[in-house]
Coordinates of C-alpha atoms and ligand atoms in Angstrom, one line a residue:
X179 CA 0.0 0.0 0.0
X180 CA 1.2 3.5 -0.9
X181 CA 0.9 6.3 1.6
X182 CA 1.1 10.1 1.2
X183 CA 1.1 12.5 4.2
X184 CA 0.3 16.1 3.3
X185 CA 2.4 17.2 6.2
X186 CA 5.5 16.3 4.1
X187 CA 4.4 19.0 1.7
X188 CA 2.4 21.4 3.9
X189 CA 3.8 21.6 7.4
X190 CA 1.1 21.2 10.0
X191 CA -1.4 19.5 7.8
X192 CA -2.4 16.1 9.1
X193 CA -4.3 14.9 6.0
X194 CA -3.1 11.7 4.5
X195 CA -4.2 9.2 2.0
X196 CA -3.6 5.6 1.0
X197 CA -4.0 3.8 -2.3
X198 CA -2.5 0.9 -4.1
X199 CA -1.0 3.0 -6.9
X200 CA 0.7 6.4 -7.1
X201 CA -1.6 7.8 -9.8
X202 CA -4.6 7.5 -7.4
X203 CA -2.6 9.1 -4.6
X204 CA -1.6 12.0 -6.9
X205 CA -5.3 12.4 -8.0
X206 CA -6.6 12.6 -4.4
X207 CA -3.8 14.8 -3.2
X208 CA -4.4 17.3 -6.0
X209 CA -8.0 17.4 -5.0
X210 CA -7.1 17.9 -1.4
X211 CA -4.6 20.7 -2.3
X212 CA -7.3 22.5 -4.2
X213 CA -10.0 22.2 -1.5
X214 CA -8.0 22.5 1.7
X215 CA -5.1 24.7 0.7
X216 CA -6.6 26.9 -2.1
X217 CA -4.1 25.7 -4.7
X218 CA -6.1 26.4 -7.8
X219 CA -3.3 25.8 -10.2
X220 CA -1.3 22.6 -9.7
X221 CA 2.0 22.9 -11.4
X222 CA 4.1 20.1 -12.8
X223 CA 6.7 20.5 -10.1
X224 CA 4.0 20.1 -7.5
X225 CA 3.1 16.7 -9.0
X226 CA 6.8 15.8 -8.7
X227 CA 6.9 16.9 -5.1
X228 CA 3.9 14.8 -4.3
X229 CA 5.3 11.7 -6.1
X230 CA 8.7 12.0 -4.4
X231 CA 7.0 12.0 -1.0
X232 CA 4.8 8.9 -1.5
X233 CA 6.1 6.2 0.7
X234 CA 5.6 2.4 0.7
X235 CA 3.7 1.5 3.8
X236 CA 4.9 -1.6 5.5
X237 CA 2.4 -3.1 7.9
X238 CA 3.2 -5.6 10.5
X239 CA 1.4 -8.8 9.8
Ligands
LIG567 ZN1 -3.0 19.3 3.4

């Protein structure tokens, strides 16, 4: 499972999302940035920033 925490991008934000692929994480995160942080224009480097902060979540069995 892939995990993205918004706090890695926007200090203080505790929103996070999980999905099984990065494309879905990016889609949800862009939506969150628009709604919660007023980012009306999502630039290409923002997408890169999101992707570089997605982590593989390892869960204990
Ligand atoms: Zn956020």
